[in-house]
Amino acid sequence: MADPIHPQSLHRRALLGAGLLTLLPRPLRAEAPAASDGLAEVLAPGARVETLYEGGRWCEGPVWVKRLGGLVVSDVRSNRMLLVTESGTRTFREPSANANGNALDGEGRLITCEHRNRRVVREEPDGRLTVLAESFEGQPLNSPNDVVVARDGAVWFTDPTYGIDNPEEGITRSSEQRARFVFRLDPGGRLDAVADGFVQPNGLAFSPDGRVLYVGESSGSQNPGGRSEIRAFDVGDGGRLTRERVFSTVVDGVPDGLRIDAQGRVFAGTGSGARVWRPDGTPLGTIPTPGPCANIAFGGPDGRRLFLCAGPSVLAVNLKVRGAGFS
Ligand code: MG
């Protein structure tokens, strides 16, 4: 098995080999300056993109977990999850069933999409996993990809086929669903398909008032004729979606994870970094990453730090704006 923490560090490799170290210091260096055009609206003055961790295979699904003082990240292709802090990184869950997207519910419980088991689970305070969703209309889900929890406690998730198409990210199978749905699991346990017009739905996020849902369509990643765009919906009573429209197309790669700041700006992981738009769709620029940026998350003590998952790396940059829901 490859060095699970930091392949570049002989010192750390030796410590790991001796079984002495579970929490490792992070690489102390800053990457290239963050772009400064329209992004001055969101970046802290002098902000630089810093590397917190670079020993993964394919990092996704970041979520800030205050009680753990760090960021839970899914290293999808390594079949494990990590806890990344400002002072080091350790394994959080292994095996992880090729986990991908993560979110917290209103009680701070971690909700996770599992490619390999084709389900969405919740971690209880005692560490047990409760299955929230694993089938629809009597058939297994495809491979839940990303998840968000609404104000009313409903769990919304996307169900594309990446985790059953790609043996590095799950187990190869044929889909048994008639579409790649966006699902809503209401607090009572009822699972509804709330959108069926996607080829590969991916990240999803709510506006700060919960009245708009953004969903990424990432089918352009597999098919030259596919779409690469973020769609928006109005959210009505009971989670009914109306007024579907294209919020923005993405020309550089595809939109993967989505996050919203406190003023409603939309942040998306794309082919070259985190792309940012105002709520009216005005693009502000891209916070650059080395290689594609899959997913992003707000965090830190006050929600003004943006974490970026970019291939093997987890990066961070300071913002002057907060993520929605942080205070
Ligand atoms: Mg995704």
mmCIF file of C-alpha atoms and ligand atoms in Angstrom:
data_model
loop_
_atom_site.group_PDB
_atom_site.id
_atom_site.type_symbol
_atom_site.label_atom_id
_atom_site.label_comp_id
_atom_site.label_asym_id
_atom_site.label_seq_id
_atom_site.Cartn_x
_atom_site.Cartn_y
_atom_site.Cartn_z
ATOM 1 C CA MET A 1 0.000 0.000 0.000
ATOM 2 C CA ALA A 2 1.272 3.451 -0.833
ATOM 3 C CA ASP A 3 2.361 5.750 1.925
ATOM 4 C CA PRO A 4 -1.022 6.869 3.222
ATOM 5 C CA ILE A 5 -0.046 10.312 4.324
ATOM 6 C CA HIS A 6 2.681 12.103 2.415
ATOM 7 C CA PRO A 7 4.687 10.324 -0.251
ATOM 8 C CA GLN A 8 7.193 13.148 -0.566
ATOM 9 C CA SER A 9 8.389 13.023 3.018
ATOM 10 C CA LEU A 10 10.977 10.425 3.926
ATOM 11 C CA HIS A 11 10.944 11.657 7.487
ATOM 12 C CA ARG A 12 7.221 11.132 7.787
ATOM 13 C CA ARG A 13 7.425 7.843 5.936
ATOM 14 C CA ALA A 14 9.958 6.599 8.473
ATOM 15 C CA LEU A 15 7.768 7.665 11.363
ATOM 16 C CA LEU A 16 4.787 5.974 9.835
ATOM 17 C CA GLY A 17 6.772 2.832 9.265
ATOM 18 C CA ALA A 18 7.602 2.819 12.928
ATOM 19 C CA GLY A 19 3.916 3.241 13.721
ATOM 20 C CA LEU A 20 4.679 6.262 15.846
ATOM 21 C CA LEU A 21 2.740 9.026 14.229
ATOM 22 C CA THR A 22 -0.915 9.491 13.570
ATOM 23 C CA LEU A 23 -1.027 13.266 13.282
ATOM 24 C CA LEU A 24 1.456 14.814 10.912
ATOM 25 C CA PRO A 25 2.566 18.405 10.438
ATOM 26 C CA ARG A 26 1.267 19.919 7.259
ATOM 27 C CA PRO A 27 3.569 21.142 4.494
ATOM 28 C CA LEU A 28 4.402 24.730 5.395
ATOM 29 C CA ARG A 29 4.452 26.522 2.101
ATOM 30 C CA ALA A 30 2.250 28.802 0.105
ATOM 31 C CA GLU A 31 1.265 28.249 -3.495
ATOM 32 C CA ALA A 32 0.960 30.871 -6.189
ATOM 33 C CA PRO A 33 -0.920 34.012 -5.249
ATOM 34 C CA ALA A 34 -4.629 33.748 -5.752
ATOM 35 C CA ALA A 35 -5.949 35.636 -8.750
ATOM 36 C CA SER A 36 -6.888 39.193 -7.947
ATOM 37 C CA ASP A 37 -9.369 40.396 -10.571
ATOM 38 C CA GLY A 38 -13.030 40.293 -9.581
ATOM 39 C CA LEU A 39 -12.073 37.951 -6.802
ATOM 40 C CA ALA A 40 -11.046 40.923 -4.659
ATOM 41 C CA GLU A 41 -14.738 40.916 -3.758
ATOM 42 C CA VAL A 42 -14.317 37.628 -1.897
ATOM 43 C CA LEU A 43 -10.613 37.065 -1.132
ATOM 44 C CA ALA A 44 -8.939 38.363 2.000
ATOM 45 C CA PRO A 45 -6.289 40.992 1.221
ATOM 46 C CA GLY A 46 -3.046 39.262 0.312
ATOM 47 C CA ALA A 47 -4.704 35.850 0.262
ATOM 48 C CA ARG A 48 -2.621 32.976 -1.030
ATOM 49 C CA VAL A 49 -3.610 29.432 -1.829
ATOM 50 C CA GLU A 50 -1.884 27.205 0.748
ATOM 51 C CA THR A 51 -1.303 23.463 0.650
ATOM 52 C CA LEU A 52 -2.586 21.602 3.710
ATOM 53 C CA TYR A 53 -2.184 18.063 2.425
ATOM 54 C CA GLU A 54 -0.918 16.470 -0.768
ATOM 55 C CA GLY A 55 -0.819 12.730 -0.193
ATOM 56 C CA GLY A 56 -4.213 11.712 -1.546
ATOM 57 C CA ARG A 57 -5.210 10.061 -4.799
ATOM 58 C CA TRP A 58 -8.447 11.882 -5.537
ATOM 59 C CA CYS A 59 -9.806 14.153 -2.817
ATOM 60 C CA GLU A 60 -13.459 15.168 -2.761
ATOM 61 C CA GLY A 61 -16.362 15.820 -0.450
ATOM 62 C CA PRO A 62 -14.863 18.275 2.053
ATOM 63 C CA VAL A 63 -16.950 19.383 5.005
ATOM 64 C CA TRP A 64 -15.853 21.485 7.974
ATOM 65 C CA VAL A 65 -16.607 19.728 11.259
ATOM 66 C CA LYS A 66 -16.272 22.196 14.106
ATOM 67 C CA ARG A 67 -16.275 19.581 16.866
ATOM 68 C CA LEU A 68 -13.290 17.894 15.196
ATOM 69 C CA GLY A 69 -11.472 21.161 14.508
ATOM 70 C CA GLY A 70 -10.914 20.301 10.898
ATOM 71 C CA LEU A 71 -12.101 19.216 7.520
ATOM 72 C CA VAL A 72 -13.389 15.746 6.741
ATOM 73 C CA VAL A 73 -12.370 14.827 3.194
ATOM 74 C CA SER A 74 -13.099 11.750 1.080
ATOM 75 C CA ASP A 75 -10.071 10.365 -0.728
ATOM 76 C CA VAL A 76 -12.429 8.517 -3.043
ATOM 77 C CA ARG A 77 -9.937 6.354 -4.934
ATOM 78 C CA SER A 78 -7.962 5.430 -1.805
ATOM 79 C CA ASN A 79 -11.194 4.151 -0.225
ATOM 80 C CA ARG A 80 -10.730 6.192 2.910
ATOM 81 C CA MET A 81 -11.687 9.458 4.524
ATOM 82 C CA LEU A 82 -9.297 11.915 6.135
ATOM 83 C CA LEU A 83 -9.443 14.545 8.825
ATOM 84 C CA VAL A 84 -7.376 17.494 7.599
ATOM 85 C CA THR A 85 -6.472 20.132 10.186
ATOM 86 C CA GLU A 86 -4.178 23.143 10.076
ATOM 87 C CA SER A 87 -1.549 21.114 11.939
ATOM 88 C CA GLY A 88 -1.758 17.735 10.209
ATOM 89 C CA THR A 89 -3.839 15.017 8.612
ATOM 90 C CA ARG A 90 -5.005 11.622 9.854
ATOM 91 C CA THR A 91 -7.260 8.846 8.639
ATOM 92 C CA PHE A 92 -10.863 9.420 9.649
ATOM 93 C CA ARG A 93 -12.633 6.324 8.216
ATOM 94 C CA GLU A 94 -11.119 3.368 6.370
ATOM 95 C CA PRO A 95 -12.420 1.651 4.387
ATOM 96 C CA SER A 96 -14.874 4.322 3.373
ATOM 97 C CA ALA A 97 -16.841 2.447 0.677
ATOM 98 C CA ASN A 98 -15.295 4.890 -1.817
ATOM 99 C CA ALA A 99 -17.147 7.691 -0.069
ATOM 100 C CA ASN A 100 -17.609 10.927 -1.961
ATOM 101 C CA GLY A 101 -19.798 13.853 -0.825
ATOM 102 C CA ASN A 102 -20.270 14.747 2.831
ATOM 103 C CA ALA A 103 -22.521 17.125 4.735
ATOM 104 C CA LEU A 104 -23.602 17.772 8.305
ATOM 105 C CA ASP A 105 -27.186 17.633 9.453
ATOM 106 C CA GLY A 106 -28.773 20.001 11.962
ATOM 107 C CA GLU A 107 -27.415 17.945 14.859
ATOM 108 C CA GLY A 108 -23.882 17.989 13.477
ATOM 109 C CA ARG A 109 -23.991 14.343 12.362
ATOM 110 C CA LEU A 110 -21.932 13.480 9.321
ATOM 111 C CA ILE A 111 -23.869 12.352 6.255
ATOM 112 C CA THR A 112 -21.870 10.590 3.568
ATOM 113 C CA CYS A 113 -22.430 9.360 0.009
ATOM 114 C CA GLU A 114 -20.911 5.927 -0.563
ATOM 115 C CA HIS A 115 -20.128 4.899 -4.129
ATOM 116 C CA ARG A 116 -19.229 1.292 -3.362
ATOM 117 C CA ASN A 117 -22.336 0.542 -1.299
ATOM 118 C CA ARG A 118 -24.512 2.813 -3.451
ATOM 119 C CA ARG A 119 -26.101 4.463 -0.469
ATOM 120 C CA VAL A 120 -26.250 7.505 1.779
ATOM 121 C CA VAL A 121 -25.350 6.988 5.427
ATOM 122 C CA ARG A 122 -25.333 8.987 8.650
ATOM 123 C CA GLU A 123 -22.742 8.563 11.374
ATOM 124 C CA GLU A 124 -24.298 8.392 14.832
ATOM 125 C CA PRO A 125 -22.576 9.746 17.965
ATOM 126 C CA ASP A 126 -21.441 6.195 18.839
ATOM 127 C CA GLY A 127 -19.848 5.784 15.411
ATOM 128 C CA ARG A 128 -22.470 3.442 13.946
ATOM 129 C CA LEU A 129 -23.613 4.138 10.407
ATOM 130 C CA THR A 130 -27.321 4.441 9.767
ATOM 131 C CA VAL A 131 -28.448 3.866 6.172
ATOM 132 C CA LEU A 132 -30.601 6.767 5.038
ATOM 133 C CA ALA A 133 -31.168 5.746 1.417
ATOM 134 C CA GLU A 134 -30.053 2.822 -0.741
ATOM 135 C CA SER A 135 -32.843 2.159 -3.224
ATOM 136 C CA PHE A 136 -35.573 3.869 -5.178
ATOM 137 C CA GLU A 137 -38.592 2.179 -6.766
ATOM 138 C CA GLY A 138 -37.215 -1.142 -5.519
ATOM 139 C CA GLN A 139 -33.884 -0.825 -7.312
ATOM 140 C CA PRO A 140 -30.431 0.063 -5.985
ATOM 141 C CA LEU A 141 -29.299 3.639 -6.362
ATOM 142 C CA ASN A 142 -26.540 4.367 -8.879
ATOM 143 C CA SER A 143 -23.762 5.853 -6.754
ATOM 144 C CA PRO A 144 -24.754 8.846 -4.615
ATOM 145 C CA ASN A 145 -22.262 11.606 -5.287
ATOM 146 C CA ASP A 146 -22.997 14.707 -3.260
ATOM 147 C CA VAL A 147 -25.346 15.697 -0.488
ATOM 148 C CA VAL A 148 -26.732 18.747 1.257
ATOM 149 C CA VAL A 149 -29.131 19.115 4.181
ATOM 150 C CA ALA A 150 -31.944 21.651 3.889
ATOM 151 C CA ARG A 151 -33.185 23.860 6.715
ATOM 152 C CA ASP A 152 -36.156 21.560 7.290
ATOM 153 C CA GLY A 153 -33.833 18.585 7.797
ATOM 154 C CA ALA A 154 -34.475 17.014 4.408
ATOM 155 C CA VAL A 155 -31.412 15.355 2.885
ATOM 156 C CA TRP A 156 -30.917 16.141 -0.800
ATOM 157 C CA PHE A 157 -28.481 14.182 -2.896
ATOM 158 C CA THR A 158 -27.486 13.482 -6.497
ATOM 159 C CA ASP A 159 -27.204 9.999 -7.979
ATOM 160 C CA PRO A 160 -25.028 9.964 -11.114
ATOM 161 C CA THR A 161 -23.210 6.873 -12.315
ATOM 162 C CA TYR A 162 -19.549 7.795 -11.736
ATOM 163 C CA GLY A 163 -19.180 5.280 -8.915
ATOM 164 C CA ILE A 164 -20.510 2.401 -11.043
ATOM 165 C CA ASP A 165 -18.786 3.501 -14.265
ATOM 166 C CA ASN A 166 -15.267 3.791 -12.900
ATOM 167 C CA PRO A 167 -13.626 0.838 -11.124
ATOM 168 C CA GLU A 168 -11.265 3.222 -9.341
ATOM 169 C CA GLU A 169 -14.221 4.824 -7.595
ATOM 170 C CA GLY A 170 -16.463 1.892 -6.740
ATOM 171 C CA ILE A 171 -17.671 -1.338 -8.336
ATOM 172 C CA THR A 172 -18.500 -1.351 -12.037
ATOM 173 C CA ARG A 173 -22.149 -2.187 -12.679
ATOM 174 C CA SER A 174 -25.026 -1.261 -14.926
ATOM 175 C CA SER A 175 -27.490 1.281 -13.659
ATOM 176 C CA GLU A 176 -30.776 -0.093 -12.407
ATOM 177 C CA GLN A 177 -32.385 3.321 -12.204
ATOM 178 C CA ARG A 178 -34.401 4.822 -15.060
ATOM 179 C CA ALA A 179 -32.632 8.175 -14.671
ATOM 180 C CA ARG A 180 -29.855 9.900 -12.783
ATOM 181 C CA PHE A 181 -32.033 11.671 -10.310
ATOM 182 C CA VAL A 182 -31.726 14.405 -7.773
ATOM 183 C CA PHE A 183 -33.358 12.993 -4.648
ATOM 184 C CA ARG A 184 -34.931 14.480 -1.557
ATOM 185 C CA LEU A 185 -35.226 12.388 1.571
ATOM 186 C CA ASP A 186 -37.746 14.076 3.800
ATOM 187 C CA PRO A 187 -37.324 14.017 7.577
ATOM 188 C CA GLY A 188 -39.962 11.292 7.791
ATOM 189 C CA GLY A 189 -37.926 8.960 5.582
ATOM 190 C CA ARG A 190 -39.798 9.311 2.294
ATOM 191 C CA LEU A 191 -37.511 9.402 -0.753
ATOM 192 C CA ASP A 192 -38.663 11.414 -3.756
ATOM 193 C CA ALA A 193 -36.997 12.014 -7.115
ATOM 194 C CA VAL A 194 -37.270 15.784 -7.421
ATOM 195 C CA ALA A 195 -35.394 16.287 -10.706
ATOM 196 C CA ASP A 196 -34.943 13.881 -13.605
ATOM 197 C CA GLY A 197 -33.538 16.086 -16.328
ATOM 198 C CA PHE A 198 -29.860 15.565 -15.633
ATOM 199 C CA VAL A 199 -27.427 13.269 -17.430
ATOM 200 C CA GLN A 200 -24.906 13.406 -14.565
ATOM 201 C CA PRO A 201 -26.090 15.556 -11.649
ATOM 202 C CA ASN A 202 -23.220 16.352 -9.331
ATOM 203 C CA GLY A 203 -22.776 19.020 -6.639
ATOM 204 C CA LEU A 204 -25.740 20.761 -5.084
ATOM 205 C CA ALA A 205 -26.275 23.676 -2.707
ATOM 206 C CA PHE A 206 -29.000 25.991 -1.441
ATOM 207 C CA SER A 207 -29.101 29.763 -1.466
ATOM 208 C CA PRO A 208 -28.816 31.256 2.041
ATOM 209 C CA ASP A 209 -32.606 31.607 2.322
ATOM 210 C CA GLY A 210 -33.145 28.053 1.081
ATOM 211 C CA ARG A 211 -35.380 29.204 -1.763
ATOM 212 C CA VAL A 212 -33.027 28.400 -4.637
ATOM 213 C CA LEU A 213 -31.320 25.058 -5.274
ATOM 214 C CA TYR A 214 -28.234 24.943 -7.485
ATOM 215 C CA VAL A 215 -27.229 21.652 -9.114
ATOM 216 C CA GLY A 216 -24.230 20.975 -11.305
ATOM 217 C CA GLU A 217 -24.613 19.041 -14.573
ATOM 218 C CA SER A 218 -21.251 17.422 -15.265
ATOM 219 C CA SER A 219 -21.928 15.076 -18.176
ATOM 220 C CA GLY A 220 -19.320 16.986 -20.201
ATOM 221 C CA SER A 221 -16.696 15.082 -18.207
ATOM 222 C CA GLN A 222 -17.503 11.813 -20.001
ATOM 223 C CA ASN A 223 -19.060 12.889 -23.247
ATOM 224 C CA PRO A 224 -17.850 15.631 -25.603
ATOM 225 C CA GLY A 225 -21.495 16.346 -26.332
ATOM 226 C CA GLY A 226 -22.334 16.476 -22.649
ATOM 227 C CA ARG A 227 -23.241 19.522 -20.623
ATOM 228 C CA SER A 228 -21.132 21.505 -18.239
ATOM 229 C CA GLU A 229 -23.401 23.918 -16.435
ATOM 230 C CA ILE A 230 -24.944 24.904 -13.146
ATOM 231 C CA ARG A 231 -28.716 24.905 -13.073
ATOM 232 C CA ALA A 232 -30.933 26.695 -10.583
ATOM 233 C CA PHE A 233 -34.431 25.869 -9.374
ATOM 234 C CA ASP A 234 -36.903 27.621 -7.135
ATOM 235 C CA VAL A 235 -37.710 25.472 -4.106
ATOM 236 C CA GLY A 236 -41.361 25.327 -3.115
ATOM 237 C CA ASP A 237 -43.348 23.698 -0.351
ATOM 238 C CA GLY A 238 -42.344 20.139 0.353
ATOM 239 C CA GLY A 239 -39.242 20.566 -1.771
ATOM 240 C CA ARG A 240 -41.070 20.941 -5.069
ATOM 241 C CA LEU A 241 -38.716 22.339 -7.710
ATOM 242 C CA THR A 242 -39.900 24.842 -10.306
ATOM 243 C CA ARG A 243 -38.510 27.362 -12.796
ATOM 244 C CA GLU A 244 -35.482 25.344 -13.845
ATOM 245 C CA ARG A 245 -32.909 27.552 -15.587
ATOM 246 C CA VAL A 246 -29.213 27.545 -16.447
ATOM 247 C CA PHE A 247 -27.421 29.693 -13.872
ATOM 248 C CA SER A 248 -24.098 29.522 -15.697
ATOM 249 C CA THR A 249 -22.183 27.371 -18.114
ATOM 250 C CA VAL A 250 -18.670 26.270 -17.192
ATOM 251 C CA VAL A 251 -16.137 26.380 -20.018
ATOM 252 C CA ASP A 252 -13.148 25.040 -18.100
ATOM 253 C CA GLY A 253 -13.878 21.454 -17.080
ATOM 254 C CA VAL A 254 -17.162 20.660 -15.405
ATOM 255 C CA PRO A 255 -18.818 21.920 -12.235
ATOM 256 C CA ASP A 256 -18.361 19.406 -9.442
ATOM 257 C CA GLY A 257 -18.981 20.524 -5.843
ATOM 258 C CA LEU A 258 -20.957 23.705 -5.127
ATOM 259 C CA ARG A 259 -20.991 25.997 -2.093
ATOM 260 C CA ILE A 260 -22.738 29.296 -1.378
ATOM 261 C CA ASP A 261 -21.478 32.201 0.705
ATOM 262 C CA ALA A 262 -23.532 34.269 3.132
ATOM 263 C CA GLN A 263 -24.392 36.811 0.426
ATOM 264 C CA GLY A 264 -25.493 34.128 -2.000
ATOM 265 C CA ARG A 265 -22.426 34.015 -4.241
ATOM 266 C CA VAL A 266 -21.961 30.639 -5.896
ATOM 267 C CA PHE A 267 -18.606 28.828 -5.646
ATOM 268 C CA ALA A 268 -17.965 25.746 -7.803
ATOM 269 C CA GLY A 269 -15.094 23.334 -8.218
ATOM 270 C CA THR A 270 -14.133 23.404 -11.933
ATOM 271 C CA GLY A 271 -11.320 22.358 -14.239
ATOM 272 C CA SER A 272 -8.779 24.896 -13.020
ATOM 273 C CA GLY A 273 -9.964 26.008 -9.597
ATOM 274 C CA ALA A 274 -12.927 27.367 -7.679
ATOM 275 C CA ARG A 275 -15.061 29.540 -9.964
ATOM 276 C CA VAL A 276 -17.110 32.271 -8.262
ATOM 277 C CA TRP A 277 -20.268 34.071 -9.398
ATOM 278 C CA ARG A 278 -22.520 36.685 -7.876
ATOM 279 C CA PRO A 279 -26.094 35.520 -7.270
ATOM 280 C CA ASP A 280 -27.150 37.253 -10.485
ATOM 281 C CA GLY A 281 -24.718 35.080 -12.470
ATOM 282 C CA THR A 282 -21.938 37.668 -12.889
ATOM 283 C CA PRO A 283 -18.638 35.761 -12.884
ATOM 284 C CA LEU A 284 -15.972 37.069 -10.522
ATOM 285 C CA GLY A 285 -13.103 34.810 -11.505
ATOM 286 C CA THR A 286 -11.437 31.545 -10.570
ATOM 287 C CA ILE A 287 -9.327 30.816 -7.498
ATOM 288 C CA PRO A 288 -6.612 28.727 -9.137
ATOM 289 C CA THR A 289 -5.607 25.209 -8.209
ATOM 290 C CA PRO A 290 -2.909 22.995 -9.696
ATOM 291 C CA GLY A 291 -5.101 20.733 -11.804
ATOM 292 C CA PRO A 292 -8.862 20.286 -11.548
ATOM 293 C CA CYS A 293 -10.653 21.339 -8.382
ATOM 294 C CA ALA A 294 -13.351 18.807 -7.562
ATOM 295 C CA ASN A 295 -14.966 20.101 -4.408
ATOM 296 C CA ILE A 296 -14.802 23.008 -2.020
ATOM 297 C CA ALA A 297 -16.018 23.870 1.476
ATOM 298 C CA PHE A 298 -16.141 26.885 3.741
ATOM 299 C CA GLY A 299 -14.735 26.440 7.209
ATOM 300 C CA GLY A 300 -12.271 27.580 9.791
ATOM 301 C CA PRO A 301 -13.314 29.228 13.059
ATOM 302 C CA ASP A 302 -15.528 31.829 11.383
ATOM 303 C CA GLY A 303 -16.361 30.322 7.996
ATOM 304 C CA ARG A 304 -13.954 32.628 6.181
ATOM 305 C CA ARG A 305 -11.544 29.975 4.998
ATOM 306 C CA LEU A 306 -12.220 28.156 1.734
ATOM 307 C CA PHE A 307 -10.896 24.612 1.401
ATOM 308 C CA LEU A 308 -10.306 23.176 -2.049
ATOM 309 C CA CYS A 309 -9.888 19.535 -3.027
ATOM 310 C CA ALA A 310 -7.666 19.297 -6.100
ATOM 311 C CA GLY A 311 -6.648 15.774 -7.077
ATOM 312 C CA PRO A 312 -4.115 14.580 -4.485
ATOM 313 C CA SER A 313 -4.198 17.859 -2.569
ATOM 314 C CA VAL A 314 -6.267 19.762 -0.063
ATOM 315 C CA LEU A 315 -5.660 23.499 -0.280
ATOM 316 C CA ALA A 316 -6.988 26.516 1.602
ATOM 317 C CA VAL A 317 -7.322 30.237 1.041
ATOM 318 C CA ASN A 318 -8.564 33.007 3.307
ATOM 319 C CA LEU A 319 -11.664 34.940 2.352
ATOM 320 C CA LYS A 320 -13.285 38.113 3.560
ATOM 321 C CA VAL A 321 -16.708 36.576 3.071
ATOM 322 C CA ARG A 322 -18.273 33.803 5.123
ATOM 323 C CA GLY A 323 -19.858 30.616 3.988
ATOM 324 C CA ALA A 324 -23.638 30.535 4.321
ATOM 325 C CA GLY A 325 -24.619 29.205 7.722
ATOM 326 C CA PHE A 326 -21.426 30.318 9.503
ATOM 327 C CA SER A 327 -21.414 33.085 12.105
HETATM 328 MG MG MG B 1 -19.129 15.464 -6.998
#
